[in-house]
PDB file of C-alpha atoms in Angstrom:
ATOM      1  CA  UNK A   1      24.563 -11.326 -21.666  1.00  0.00           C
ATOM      2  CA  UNK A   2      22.328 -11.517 -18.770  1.00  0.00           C
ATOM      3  CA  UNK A   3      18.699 -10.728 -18.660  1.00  0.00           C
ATOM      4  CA  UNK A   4      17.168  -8.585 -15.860  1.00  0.00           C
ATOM      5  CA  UNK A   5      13.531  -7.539 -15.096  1.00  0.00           C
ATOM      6  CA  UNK A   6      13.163  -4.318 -12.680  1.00  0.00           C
ATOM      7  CA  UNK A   7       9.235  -3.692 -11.683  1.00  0.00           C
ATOM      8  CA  UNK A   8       8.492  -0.401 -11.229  1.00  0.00           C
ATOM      9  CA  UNK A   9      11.222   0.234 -13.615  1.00  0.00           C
ATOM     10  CA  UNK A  10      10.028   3.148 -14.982  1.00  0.00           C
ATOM     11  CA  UNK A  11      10.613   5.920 -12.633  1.00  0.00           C
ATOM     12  CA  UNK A  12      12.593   6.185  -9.343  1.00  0.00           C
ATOM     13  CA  UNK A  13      14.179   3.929  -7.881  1.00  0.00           C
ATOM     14  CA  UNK A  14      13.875   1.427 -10.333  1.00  0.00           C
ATOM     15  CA  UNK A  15      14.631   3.588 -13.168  1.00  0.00           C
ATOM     16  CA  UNK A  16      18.084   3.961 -11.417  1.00  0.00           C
ATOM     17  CA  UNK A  17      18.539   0.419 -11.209  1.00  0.00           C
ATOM     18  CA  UNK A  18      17.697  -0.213 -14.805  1.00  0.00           C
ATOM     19  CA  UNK A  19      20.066   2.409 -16.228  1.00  0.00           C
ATOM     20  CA  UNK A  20      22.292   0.840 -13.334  1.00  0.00           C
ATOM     21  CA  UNK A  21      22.503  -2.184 -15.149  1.00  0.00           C
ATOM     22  CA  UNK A  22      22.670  -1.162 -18.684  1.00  0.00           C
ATOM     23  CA  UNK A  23      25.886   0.459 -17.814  1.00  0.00           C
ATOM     24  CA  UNK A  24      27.448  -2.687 -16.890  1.00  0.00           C
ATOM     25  CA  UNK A  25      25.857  -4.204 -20.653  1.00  0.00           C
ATOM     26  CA  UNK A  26      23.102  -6.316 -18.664  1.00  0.00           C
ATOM     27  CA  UNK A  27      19.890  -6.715 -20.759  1.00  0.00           C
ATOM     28  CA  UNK A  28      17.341  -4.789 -18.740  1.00  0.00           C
ATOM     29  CA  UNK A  29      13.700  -5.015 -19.374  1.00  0.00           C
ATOM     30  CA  UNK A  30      11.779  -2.838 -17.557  1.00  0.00           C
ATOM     31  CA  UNK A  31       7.992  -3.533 -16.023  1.00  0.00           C
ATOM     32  CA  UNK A  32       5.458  -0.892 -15.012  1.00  0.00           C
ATOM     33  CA  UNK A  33       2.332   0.568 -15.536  1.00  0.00           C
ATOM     34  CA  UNK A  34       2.709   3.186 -17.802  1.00  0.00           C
ATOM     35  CA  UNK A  35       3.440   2.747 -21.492  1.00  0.00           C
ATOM     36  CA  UNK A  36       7.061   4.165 -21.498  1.00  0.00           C
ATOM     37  CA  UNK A  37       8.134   0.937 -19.552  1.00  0.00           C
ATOM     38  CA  UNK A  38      10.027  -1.327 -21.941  1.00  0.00           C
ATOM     39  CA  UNK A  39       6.711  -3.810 -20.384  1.00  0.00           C
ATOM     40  CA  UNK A  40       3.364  -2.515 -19.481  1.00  0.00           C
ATOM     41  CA  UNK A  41       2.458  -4.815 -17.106  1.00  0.00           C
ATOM     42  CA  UNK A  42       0.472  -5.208 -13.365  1.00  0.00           C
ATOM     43  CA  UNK A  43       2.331  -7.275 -11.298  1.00  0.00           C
ATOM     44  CA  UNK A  44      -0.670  -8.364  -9.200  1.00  0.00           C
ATOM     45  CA  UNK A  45      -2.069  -9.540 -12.689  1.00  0.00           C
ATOM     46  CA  UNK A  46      -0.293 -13.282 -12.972  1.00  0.00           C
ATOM     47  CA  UNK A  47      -1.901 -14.306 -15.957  1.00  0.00           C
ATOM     48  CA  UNK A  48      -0.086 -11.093 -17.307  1.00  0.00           C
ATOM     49  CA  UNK A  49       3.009 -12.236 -16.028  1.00  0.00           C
ATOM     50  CA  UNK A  50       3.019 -15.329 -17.379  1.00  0.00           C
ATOM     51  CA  UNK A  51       2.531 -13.920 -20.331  1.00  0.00           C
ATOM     52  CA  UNK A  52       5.649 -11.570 -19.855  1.00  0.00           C
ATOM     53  CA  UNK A  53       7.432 -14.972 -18.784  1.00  0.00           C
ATOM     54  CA  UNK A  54       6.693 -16.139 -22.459  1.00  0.00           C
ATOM     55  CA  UNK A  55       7.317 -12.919 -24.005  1.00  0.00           C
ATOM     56  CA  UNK A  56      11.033 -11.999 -22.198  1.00  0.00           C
ATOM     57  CA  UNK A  57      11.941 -15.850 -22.034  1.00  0.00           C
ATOM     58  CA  UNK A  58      15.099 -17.077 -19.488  1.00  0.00           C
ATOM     59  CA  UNK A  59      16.008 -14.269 -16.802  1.00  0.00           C
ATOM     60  CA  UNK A  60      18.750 -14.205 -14.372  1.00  0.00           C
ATOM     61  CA  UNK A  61      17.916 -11.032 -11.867  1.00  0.00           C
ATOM     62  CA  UNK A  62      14.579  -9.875 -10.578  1.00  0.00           C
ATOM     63  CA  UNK A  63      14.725  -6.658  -9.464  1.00  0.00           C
ATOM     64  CA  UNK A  64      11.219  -6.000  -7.582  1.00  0.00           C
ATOM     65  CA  UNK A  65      11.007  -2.313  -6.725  1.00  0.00           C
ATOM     66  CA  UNK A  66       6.993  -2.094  -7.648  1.00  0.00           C
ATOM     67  CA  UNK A  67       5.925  -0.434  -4.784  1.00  0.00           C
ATOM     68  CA  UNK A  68       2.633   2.196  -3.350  1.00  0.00           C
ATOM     69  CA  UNK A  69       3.116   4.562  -0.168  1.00  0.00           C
ATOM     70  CA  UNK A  70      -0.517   3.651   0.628  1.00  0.00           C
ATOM     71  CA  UNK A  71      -2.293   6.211   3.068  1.00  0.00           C
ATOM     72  CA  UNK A  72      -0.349   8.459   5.191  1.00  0.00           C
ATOM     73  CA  UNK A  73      -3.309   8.794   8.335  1.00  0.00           C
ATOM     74  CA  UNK A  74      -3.493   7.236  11.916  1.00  0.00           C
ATOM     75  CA  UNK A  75      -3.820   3.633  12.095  1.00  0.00           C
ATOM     76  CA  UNK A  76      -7.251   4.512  13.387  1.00  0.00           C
ATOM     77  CA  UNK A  77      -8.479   6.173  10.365  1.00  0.00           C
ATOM     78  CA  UNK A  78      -7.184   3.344   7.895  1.00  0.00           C
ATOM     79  CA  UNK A  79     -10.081   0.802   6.015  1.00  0.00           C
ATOM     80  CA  UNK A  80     -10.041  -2.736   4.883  1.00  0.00           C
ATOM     81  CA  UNK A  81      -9.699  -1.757   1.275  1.00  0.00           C
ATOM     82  CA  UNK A  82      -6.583   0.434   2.213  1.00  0.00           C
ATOM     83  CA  UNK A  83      -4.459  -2.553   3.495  1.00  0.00           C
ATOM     84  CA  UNK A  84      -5.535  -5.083   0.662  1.00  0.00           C
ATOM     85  CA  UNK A  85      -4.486  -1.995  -1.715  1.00  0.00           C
ATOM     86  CA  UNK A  86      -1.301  -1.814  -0.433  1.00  0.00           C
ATOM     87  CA  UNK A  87      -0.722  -5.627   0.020  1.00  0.00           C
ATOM     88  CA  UNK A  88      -1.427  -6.562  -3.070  1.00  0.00           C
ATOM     89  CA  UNK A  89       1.283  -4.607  -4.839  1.00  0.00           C
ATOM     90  CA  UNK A  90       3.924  -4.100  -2.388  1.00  0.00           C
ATOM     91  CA  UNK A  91       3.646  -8.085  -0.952  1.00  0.00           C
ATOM     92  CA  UNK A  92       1.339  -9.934  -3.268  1.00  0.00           C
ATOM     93  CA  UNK A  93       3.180  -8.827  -6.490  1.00  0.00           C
ATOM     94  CA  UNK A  94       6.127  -9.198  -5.570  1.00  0.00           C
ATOM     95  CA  UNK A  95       5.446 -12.561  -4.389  1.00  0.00           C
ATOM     96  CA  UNK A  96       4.253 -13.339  -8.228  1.00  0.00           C
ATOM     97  CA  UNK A  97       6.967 -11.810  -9.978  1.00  0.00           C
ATOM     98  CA  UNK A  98       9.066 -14.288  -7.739  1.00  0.00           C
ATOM     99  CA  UNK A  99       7.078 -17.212  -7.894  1.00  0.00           C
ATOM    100  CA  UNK A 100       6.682 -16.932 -12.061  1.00  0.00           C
ATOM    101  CA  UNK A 101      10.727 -16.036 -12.318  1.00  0.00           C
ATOM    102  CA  UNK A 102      12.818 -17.433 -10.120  1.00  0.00           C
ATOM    103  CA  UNK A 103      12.146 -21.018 -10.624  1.00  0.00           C
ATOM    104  CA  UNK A 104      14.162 -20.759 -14.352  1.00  0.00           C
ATOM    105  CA  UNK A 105      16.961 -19.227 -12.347  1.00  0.00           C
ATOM    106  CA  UNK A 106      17.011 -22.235 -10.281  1.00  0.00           C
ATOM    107  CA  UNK A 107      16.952 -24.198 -13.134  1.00  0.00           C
ATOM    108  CA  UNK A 108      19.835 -22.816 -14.465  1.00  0.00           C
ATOM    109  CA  UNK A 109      21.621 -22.817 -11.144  1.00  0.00           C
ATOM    110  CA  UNK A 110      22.150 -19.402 -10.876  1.00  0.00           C
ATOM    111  CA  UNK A 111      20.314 -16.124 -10.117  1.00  0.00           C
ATOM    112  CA  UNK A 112      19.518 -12.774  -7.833  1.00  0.00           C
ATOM    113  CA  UNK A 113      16.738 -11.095  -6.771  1.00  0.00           C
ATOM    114  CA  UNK A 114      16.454  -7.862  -4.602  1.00  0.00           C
ATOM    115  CA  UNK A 115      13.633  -7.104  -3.197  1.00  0.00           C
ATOM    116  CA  UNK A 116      13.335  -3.370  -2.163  1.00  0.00           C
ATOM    117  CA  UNK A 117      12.029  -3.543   1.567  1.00  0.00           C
ATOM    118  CA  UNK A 118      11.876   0.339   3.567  1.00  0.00           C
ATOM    119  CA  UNK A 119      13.606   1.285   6.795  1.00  0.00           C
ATOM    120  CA  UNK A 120       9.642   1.878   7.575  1.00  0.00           C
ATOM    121  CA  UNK A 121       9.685  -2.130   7.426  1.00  0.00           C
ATOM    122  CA  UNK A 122      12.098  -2.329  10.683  1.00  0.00           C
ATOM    123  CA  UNK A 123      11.176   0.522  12.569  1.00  0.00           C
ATOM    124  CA  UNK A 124       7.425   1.526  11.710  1.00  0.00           C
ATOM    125  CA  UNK A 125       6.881   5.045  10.557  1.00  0.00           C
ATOM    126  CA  UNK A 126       4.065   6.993  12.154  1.00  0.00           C
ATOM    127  CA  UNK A 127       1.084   7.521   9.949  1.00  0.00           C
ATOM    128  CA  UNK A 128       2.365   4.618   7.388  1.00  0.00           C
ATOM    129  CA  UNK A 129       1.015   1.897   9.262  1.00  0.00           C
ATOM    130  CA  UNK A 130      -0.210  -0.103   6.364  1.00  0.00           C
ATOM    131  CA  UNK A 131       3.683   0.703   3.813  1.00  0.00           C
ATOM    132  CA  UNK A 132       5.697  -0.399   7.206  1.00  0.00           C
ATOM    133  CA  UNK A 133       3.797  -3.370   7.998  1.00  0.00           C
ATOM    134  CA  UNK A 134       3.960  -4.297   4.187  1.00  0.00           C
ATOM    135  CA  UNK A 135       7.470  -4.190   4.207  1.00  0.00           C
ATOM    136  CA  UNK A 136       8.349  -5.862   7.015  1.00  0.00           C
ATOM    137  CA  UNK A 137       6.473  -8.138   4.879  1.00  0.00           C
ATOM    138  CA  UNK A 138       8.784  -8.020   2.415  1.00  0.00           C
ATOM    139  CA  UNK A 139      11.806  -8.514   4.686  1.00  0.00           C
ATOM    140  CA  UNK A 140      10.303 -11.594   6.096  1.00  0.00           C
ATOM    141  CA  UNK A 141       9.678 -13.149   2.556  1.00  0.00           C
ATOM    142  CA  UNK A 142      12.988 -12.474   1.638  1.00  0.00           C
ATOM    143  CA  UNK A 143      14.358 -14.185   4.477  1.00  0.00           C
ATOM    144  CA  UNK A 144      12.496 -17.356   3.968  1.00  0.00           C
ATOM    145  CA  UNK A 145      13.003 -17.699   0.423  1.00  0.00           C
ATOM    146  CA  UNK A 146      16.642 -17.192   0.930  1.00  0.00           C
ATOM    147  CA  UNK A 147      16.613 -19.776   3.476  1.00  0.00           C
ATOM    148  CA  UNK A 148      14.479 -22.053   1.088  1.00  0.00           C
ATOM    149  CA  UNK A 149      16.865 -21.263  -1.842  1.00  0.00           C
ATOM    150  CA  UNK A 150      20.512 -21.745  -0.192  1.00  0.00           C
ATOM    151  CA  UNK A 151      21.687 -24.462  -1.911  1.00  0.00           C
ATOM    152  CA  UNK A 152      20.874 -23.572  -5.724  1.00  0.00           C
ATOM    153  CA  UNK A 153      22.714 -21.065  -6.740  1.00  0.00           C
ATOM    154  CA  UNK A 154      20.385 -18.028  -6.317  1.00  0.00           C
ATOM    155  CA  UNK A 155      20.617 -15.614  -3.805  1.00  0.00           C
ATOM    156  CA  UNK A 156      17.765 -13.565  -2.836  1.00  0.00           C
ATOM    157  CA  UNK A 157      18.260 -10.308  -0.744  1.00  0.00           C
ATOM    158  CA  UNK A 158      16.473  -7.055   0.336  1.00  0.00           C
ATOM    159  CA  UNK A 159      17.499  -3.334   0.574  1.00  0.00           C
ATOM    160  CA  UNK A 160      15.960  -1.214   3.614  1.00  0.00           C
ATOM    161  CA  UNK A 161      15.877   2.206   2.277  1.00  0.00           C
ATOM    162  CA  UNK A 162      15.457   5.238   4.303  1.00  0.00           C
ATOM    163  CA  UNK A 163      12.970   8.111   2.816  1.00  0.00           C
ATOM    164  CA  UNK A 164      14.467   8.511  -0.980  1.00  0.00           C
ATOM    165  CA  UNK A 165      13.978  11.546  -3.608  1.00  0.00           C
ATOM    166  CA  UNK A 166      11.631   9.757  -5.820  1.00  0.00           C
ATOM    167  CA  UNK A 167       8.495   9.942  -7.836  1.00  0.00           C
ATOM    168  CA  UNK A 168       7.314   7.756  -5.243  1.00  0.00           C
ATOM    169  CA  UNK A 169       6.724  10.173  -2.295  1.00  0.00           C
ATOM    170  CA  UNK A 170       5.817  13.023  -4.150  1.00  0.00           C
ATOM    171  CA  UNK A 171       2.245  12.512  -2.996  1.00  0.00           C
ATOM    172  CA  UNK A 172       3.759  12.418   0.786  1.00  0.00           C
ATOM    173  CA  UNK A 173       2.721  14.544   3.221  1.00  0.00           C
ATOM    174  CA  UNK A 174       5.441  17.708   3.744  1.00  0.00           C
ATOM    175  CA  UNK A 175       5.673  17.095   7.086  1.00  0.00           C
ATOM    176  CA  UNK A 176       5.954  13.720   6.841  1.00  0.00           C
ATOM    177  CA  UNK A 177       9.114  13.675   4.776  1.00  0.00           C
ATOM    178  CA  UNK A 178       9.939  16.375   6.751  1.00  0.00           C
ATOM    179  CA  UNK A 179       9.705  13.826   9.975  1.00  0.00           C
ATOM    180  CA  UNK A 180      11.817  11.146   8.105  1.00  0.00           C
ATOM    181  CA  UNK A 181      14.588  13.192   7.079  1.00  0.00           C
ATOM    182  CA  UNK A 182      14.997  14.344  10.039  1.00  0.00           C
ATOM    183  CA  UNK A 183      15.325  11.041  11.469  1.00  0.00           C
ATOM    184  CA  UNK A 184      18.483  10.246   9.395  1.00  0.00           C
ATOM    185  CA  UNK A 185      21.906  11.305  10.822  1.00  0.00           C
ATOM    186  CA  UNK A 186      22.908  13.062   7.619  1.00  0.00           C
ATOM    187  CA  UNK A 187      19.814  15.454   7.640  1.00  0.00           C
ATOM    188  CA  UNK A 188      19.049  14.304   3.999  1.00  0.00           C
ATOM    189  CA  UNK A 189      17.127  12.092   2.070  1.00  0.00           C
ATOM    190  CA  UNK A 190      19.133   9.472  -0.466  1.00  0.00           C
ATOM    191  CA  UNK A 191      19.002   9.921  -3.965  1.00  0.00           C
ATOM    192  CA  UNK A 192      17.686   6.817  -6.364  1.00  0.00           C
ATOM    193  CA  UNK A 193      21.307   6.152  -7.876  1.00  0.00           C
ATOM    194  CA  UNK A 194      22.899   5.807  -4.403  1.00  0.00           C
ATOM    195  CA  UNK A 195      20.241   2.788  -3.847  1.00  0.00           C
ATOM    196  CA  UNK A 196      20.963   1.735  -7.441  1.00  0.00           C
ATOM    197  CA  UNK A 197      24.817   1.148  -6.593  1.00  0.00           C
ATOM    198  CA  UNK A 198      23.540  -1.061  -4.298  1.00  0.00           C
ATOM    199  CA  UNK A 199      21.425  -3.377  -6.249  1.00  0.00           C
ATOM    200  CA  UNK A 200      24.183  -3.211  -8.768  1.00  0.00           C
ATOM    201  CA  UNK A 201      26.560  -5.120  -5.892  1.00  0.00           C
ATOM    202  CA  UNK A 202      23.848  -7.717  -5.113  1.00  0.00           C
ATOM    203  CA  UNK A 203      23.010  -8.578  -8.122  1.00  0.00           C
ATOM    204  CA  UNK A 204      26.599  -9.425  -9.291  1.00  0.00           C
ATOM    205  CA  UNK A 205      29.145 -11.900  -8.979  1.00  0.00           C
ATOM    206  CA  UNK A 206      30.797 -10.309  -6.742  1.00  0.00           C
ATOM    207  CA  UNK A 207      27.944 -11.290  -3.857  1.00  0.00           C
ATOM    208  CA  UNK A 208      28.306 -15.114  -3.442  1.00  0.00           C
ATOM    209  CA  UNK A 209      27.579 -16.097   0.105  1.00  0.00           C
ATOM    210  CA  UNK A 210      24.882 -13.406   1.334  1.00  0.00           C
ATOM    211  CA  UNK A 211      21.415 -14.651   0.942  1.00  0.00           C
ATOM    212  CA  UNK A 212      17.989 -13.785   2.876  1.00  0.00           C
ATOM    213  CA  UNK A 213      19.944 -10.300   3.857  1.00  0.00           C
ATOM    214  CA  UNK A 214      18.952  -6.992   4.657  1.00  0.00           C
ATOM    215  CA  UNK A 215      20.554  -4.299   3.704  1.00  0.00           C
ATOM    216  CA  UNK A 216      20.313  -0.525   5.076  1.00  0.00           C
ATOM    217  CA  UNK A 217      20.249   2.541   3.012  1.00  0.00           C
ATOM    218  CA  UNK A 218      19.969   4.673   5.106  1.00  0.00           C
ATOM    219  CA  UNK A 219      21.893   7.178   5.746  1.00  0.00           C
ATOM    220  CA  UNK A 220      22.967   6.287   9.641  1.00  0.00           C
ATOM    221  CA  UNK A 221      19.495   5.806  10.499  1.00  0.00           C
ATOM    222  CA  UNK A 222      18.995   2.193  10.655  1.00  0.00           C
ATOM    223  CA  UNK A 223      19.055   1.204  14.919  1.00  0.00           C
ATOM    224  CA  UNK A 224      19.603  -2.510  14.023  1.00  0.00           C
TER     225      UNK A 224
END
Protein backbone atom coordinates (compact mmCIF):
# COMPACT_ATOMS: atom_id res chain seq x y z
CA UNK A 1 0.00 0.00 0.00
CA UNK A 2 1.25 3.37 -0.70
CA UNK A 3 1.71 6.16 1.71
CA UNK A 4 0.53 9.73 0.94
CA UNK A 5 0.83 13.04 2.91
CA UNK A 6 -1.78 15.92 1.80
CA UNK A 7 -0.97 19.44 3.73
CA UNK A 8 -3.76 21.30 4.33
CA UNK A 9 -5.53 18.07 4.39
CA UNK A 10 -8.03 18.91 6.59
CA UNK A 11 -10.54 20.95 4.84
CA UNK A 12 -11.05 21.87 1.14
CA UNK A 13 -9.29 21.04 -1.30
CA UNK A 14 -7.13 18.82 0.38
CA UNK A 15 -9.74 17.13 2.28
CA UNK A 16 -11.01 16.06 -1.24
CA UNK A 17 -7.81 14.76 -2.18
CA UNK A 18 -7.37 12.75 0.95
CA UNK A 19 -10.77 11.04 0.81
CA UNK A 20 -9.69 10.94 -3.01
CA UNK A 21 -7.13 8.63 -2.22
CA UNK A 22 -8.56 6.51 0.43
CA UNK A 23 -11.03 5.42 -2.11
CA UNK A 24 -8.48 3.96 -4.25
CA UNK A 25 -6.98 2.07 -0.63
CA UNK A 26 -3.87 4.58 -0.58
CA UNK A 27 -2.69 5.25 3.03
CA UNK A 28 -3.42 8.93 3.48
CA UNK A 29 -2.09 10.90 6.31
CA UNK A 30 -3.29 14.11 6.53
CA UNK A 31 -1.22 17.47 7.78
CA UNK A 32 -2.75 20.70 9.06
CA UNK A 33 -3.16 22.94 11.71
CA UNK A 34 -6.00 22.02 13.50
CA UNK A 35 -6.26 18.95 15.69
CA UNK A 36 -8.78 16.94 13.51
CA UNK A 37 -5.87 16.47 10.92
CA UNK A 38 -4.65 12.88 11.13
CA UNK A 39 -1.05 15.36 11.82
CA UNK A 40 -1.07 18.65 13.53
CA UNK A 41 1.66 20.10 12.05
CA UNK A 42 3.12 23.79 10.53
CA UNK A 43 4.69 23.24 7.49
CA UNK A 44 6.94 26.31 7.76
CA UNK A 45 8.10 24.58 11.11
CA UNK A 46 10.99 21.99 9.64
CA UNK A 47 12.13 20.78 12.77
CA UNK A 48 8.36 19.68 13.01
CA UNK A 49 8.57 18.06 9.87
CA UNK A 50 11.31 16.17 10.44
CA UNK A 51 9.80 15.00 13.15
CA UNK A 52 6.63 13.95 11.06
CA UNK A 53 9.36 12.37 8.63
CA UNK A 54 10.27 10.06 11.68
CA UNK A 55 6.86 9.65 12.86
CA UNK A 56 5.00 8.61 9.20
CA UNK A 57 8.33 6.88 7.95
CA UNK A 58 8.74 6.02 3.82
CA UNK A 59 6.13 8.08 1.62
CA UNK A 60 5.46 7.85 -1.97
CA UNK A 61 3.05 11.09 -2.85
CA UNK A 62 3.21 14.57 -1.45
CA UNK A 63 0.28 16.24 -1.93
CA UNK A 64 1.03 20.07 -0.93
CA UNK A 65 -2.26 21.96 -0.92
CA UNK A 66 -1.26 24.14 2.43
CA UNK A 67 -2.13 27.29 1.24
CA UNK A 68 -3.35 31.32 2.70
CA UNK A 69 -5.35 33.85 0.35
CA UNK A 70 -3.22 36.55 2.03
CA UNK A 71 -4.75 40.19 1.74
CA UNK A 72 -7.24 40.99 -0.81
CA UNK A 73 -6.22 45.19 -1.14
CA UNK A 74 -4.28 47.18 -3.89
CA UNK A 75 -0.77 46.37 -4.30
CA UNK A 76 -0.32 49.83 -2.88
CA UNK A 77 -1.83 49.20 0.39
CA UNK A 78 0.11 45.78 0.99
CA UNK A 79 3.22 45.69 3.94
CA UNK A 80 6.39 43.78 4.26
CA UNK A 81 4.93 41.48 6.85
CA UNK A 82 1.97 40.69 4.40
CA UNK A 83 4.23 39.14 1.65
CA UNK A 84 6.62 37.19 4.11
CA UNK A 85 3.10 35.89 5.60
CA UNK A 86 2.04 34.63 2.58
CA UNK A 87 5.48 33.32 1.34
CA UNK A 88 6.22 31.46 3.97
CA UNK A 89 3.29 29.07 3.76
CA UNK A 90 2.24 29.06 0.28
CA UNK A 91 6.24 28.93 -1.15
CA UNK A 92 8.46 28.37 1.83
CA UNK A 93 6.44 25.34 3.16
CA UNK A 94 5.93 23.84 0.49
CA UNK A 95 9.44 24.00 -0.40
CA UNK A 96 10.11 22.03 3.13
CA UNK A 97 7.58 19.52 2.85
CA UNK A 98 9.48 18.78 -0.53
CA UNK A 99 12.86 19.09 0.49
CA UNK A 100 12.24 16.69 3.88
CA UNK A 101 10.04 14.07 1.53
CA UNK A 102 10.92 13.65 -1.66
CA UNK A 103 14.45 12.63 -1.34
CA UNK A 104 13.11 8.88 0.13
CA UNK A 105 10.99 8.80 -2.98
CA UNK A 106 14.04 9.17 -4.96
CA UNK A 107 15.56 6.69 -3.08
CA UNK A 108 13.17 4.30 -3.80
CA UNK A 109 12.97 5.28 -7.43
CA UNK A 110 9.63 6.19 -7.51
CA UNK A 111 7.24 8.99 -6.42
CA UNK A 112 4.63 12.11 -7.13
CA UNK A 113 4.09 15.24 -5.86
CA UNK A 114 1.41 17.90 -6.83
CA UNK A 115 1.79 20.98 -5.92
CA UNK A 116 -1.50 23.06 -5.98
CA UNK A 117 -0.47 26.36 -7.90
CA UNK A 118 -3.82 29.03 -8.75
CA UNK A 119 -4.90 30.29 -12.15
CA UNK A 120 -4.06 33.69 -10.04
CA UNK A 121 -0.34 32.28 -10.51
CA UNK A 122 -0.56 32.73 -14.54
CA UNK A 123 -2.71 35.51 -14.94
CA UNK A 124 -2.52 37.81 -11.70
CA UNK A 125 -5.78 38.54 -10.00
CA UNK A 126 -6.50 42.13 -9.07
CA UNK A 127 -6.28 42.86 -5.40
CA UNK A 128 -4.27 39.37 -4.74
CA UNK A 129 -1.06 40.66 -5.62
CA UNK A 130 0.88 38.94 -2.94
CA UNK A 131 -1.45 34.86 -3.50
CA UNK A 132 -0.68 35.39 -7.49
CA UNK A 133 2.82 36.25 -7.23
CA UNK A 134 3.19 33.33 -4.64
CA UNK A 135 1.94 30.99 -6.95
CA UNK A 136 3.55 31.72 -9.84
CA UNK A 137 6.05 30.85 -7.33
CA UNK A 138 4.89 27.69 -7.01
CA UNK A 139 4.63 26.98 -10.75
CA UNK A 140 8.18 27.95 -11.23
CA UNK A 141 9.42 25.54 -8.40
CA UNK A 142 7.60 22.90 -9.81
CA UNK A 143 9.09 23.30 -13.05
CA UNK A 144 12.61 23.21 -11.88
CA UNK A 145 12.35 20.42 -9.63
CA UNK A 146 10.74 18.44 -12.33
CA UNK A 147 13.48 19.32 -14.55
CA UNK A 148 16.03 18.46 -11.69
CA UNK A 149 14.16 15.16 -10.98
CA UNK A 150 13.62 13.62 -14.67
CA UNK A 151 15.58 10.82 -14.54
CA UNK A 152 14.56 9.13 -11.06
CA UNK A 153 11.49 8.01 -11.17
CA UNK A 154 9.45 10.84 -9.54
CA UNK A 155 7.41 13.12 -11.22
CA UNK A 156 6.53 16.35 -9.78
CA UNK A 157 3.56 18.44 -11.21
CA UNK A 158 1.23 21.41 -10.39
CA UNK A 159 -2.57 22.06 -10.74
CA UNK A 160 -3.70 25.79 -11.69
CA UNK A 161 -7.03 26.05 -10.17
CA UNK A 162 -9.50 28.65 -10.98
CA UNK A 163 -11.56 30.27 -7.85
CA UNK A 164 -12.87 26.87 -5.97
CA UNK A 165 -15.86 26.44 -3.29
CA UNK A 166 -13.67 25.99 -0.35
CA UNK A 167 -13.06 26.85 3.23
CA UNK A 168 -10.32 28.67 1.79
CA UNK A 169 -12.05 31.79 0.32
CA UNK A 170 -14.64 32.09 2.68
CA UNK A 171 -12.85 35.11 4.11
CA UNK A 172 -12.82 36.56 0.30
CA UNK A 173 -14.19 39.55 -0.53
CA UNK A 174 -17.98 39.06 -2.28
CA UNK A 175 -17.09 40.92 -4.99
CA UNK A 176 -14.05 39.49 -5.45
CA UNK A 177 -15.28 35.96 -6.01
CA UNK A 178 -17.85 37.57 -7.64
CA UNK A 179 -15.01 39.05 -10.23
CA UNK A 180 -13.40 35.52 -10.60
CA UNK A 181 -16.35 33.62 -11.38
CA UNK A 182 -17.22 35.67 -13.68
CA UNK A 183 -14.06 35.33 -15.41
CA UNK A 184 -14.59 31.56 -16.06
CA UNK A 185 -16.54 30.52 -19.22
CA UNK A 186 -18.89 28.29 -17.27
CA UNK A 187 -20.12 31.17 -14.92
CA UNK A 188 -19.21 28.91 -11.88
CA UNK A 189 -16.74 28.23 -9.49
CA UNK A 190 -15.23 24.35 -9.29
CA UNK A 191 -16.02 22.27 -6.55
CA UNK A 192 -12.96 20.59 -4.33
CA UNK A 193 -13.70 16.92 -5.68
CA UNK A 194 -13.49 18.02 -9.35
CA UNK A 195 -9.73 19.23 -8.43
CA UNK A 196 -9.40 16.03 -6.38
CA UNK A 197 -10.01 13.78 -9.63
CA UNK A 198 -7.25 15.46 -10.79
CA UNK A 199 -4.62 14.87 -8.27
CA UNK A 200 -5.97 11.38 -8.19
CA UNK A 201 -4.62 11.06 -12.15
CA UNK A 202 -1.21 12.59 -11.30
CA UNK A 203 -0.48 10.89 -8.64
CA UNK A 204 -1.00 7.41 -10.25
CA UNK A 205 0.53 5.10 -12.49
CA UNK A 206 -1.24 5.97 -15.02
CA UNK A 207 0.95 9.50 -15.41
CA UNK A 208 4.47 8.30 -16.48
CA UNK A 209 6.04 10.83 -18.76
CA UNK A 210 4.55 14.33 -17.53
CA UNK A 211 6.80 16.03 -15.13
CA UNK A 212 7.34 19.91 -14.19
CA UNK A 213 3.55 20.34 -15.73
CA UNK A 214 0.86 22.60 -15.22
CA UNK A 215 -2.30 21.75 -15.20
CA UNK A 216 -5.60 24.02 -15.54
CA UNK A 217 -8.69 23.68 -13.55
CA UNK A 218 -10.35 25.94 -14.62
CA UNK A 219 -13.26 25.86 -16.02
CA UNK A 220 -12.32 27.42 -19.73
CA UNK A 221 -10.63 30.19 -18.15
CA UNK A 222 -7.06 29.48 -18.43
CA UNK A 223 -5.65 31.94 -21.77
CA UNK A 224 -2.45 29.79 -21.97
Amino acid sequence: MRTAIVSGGASGLGAAAAARLRAVDIRVVTVDLTPSADETVDVTDESAIAELVDRVGPVDILVNSAGVVGPNVPLMHTTADDWRRTFEVNVIGTVAMMRSFVPGMVDRGWGRVVNLASIAGKEGNPNLSVYSASKAAVIALTKSAGKELAKSGVLINAIAPAVIASPMNAATAPEVLAHLTGLIPMQRMGRPEEVAELIAWLVSDAVSFSTGAVYDISGGRAGY
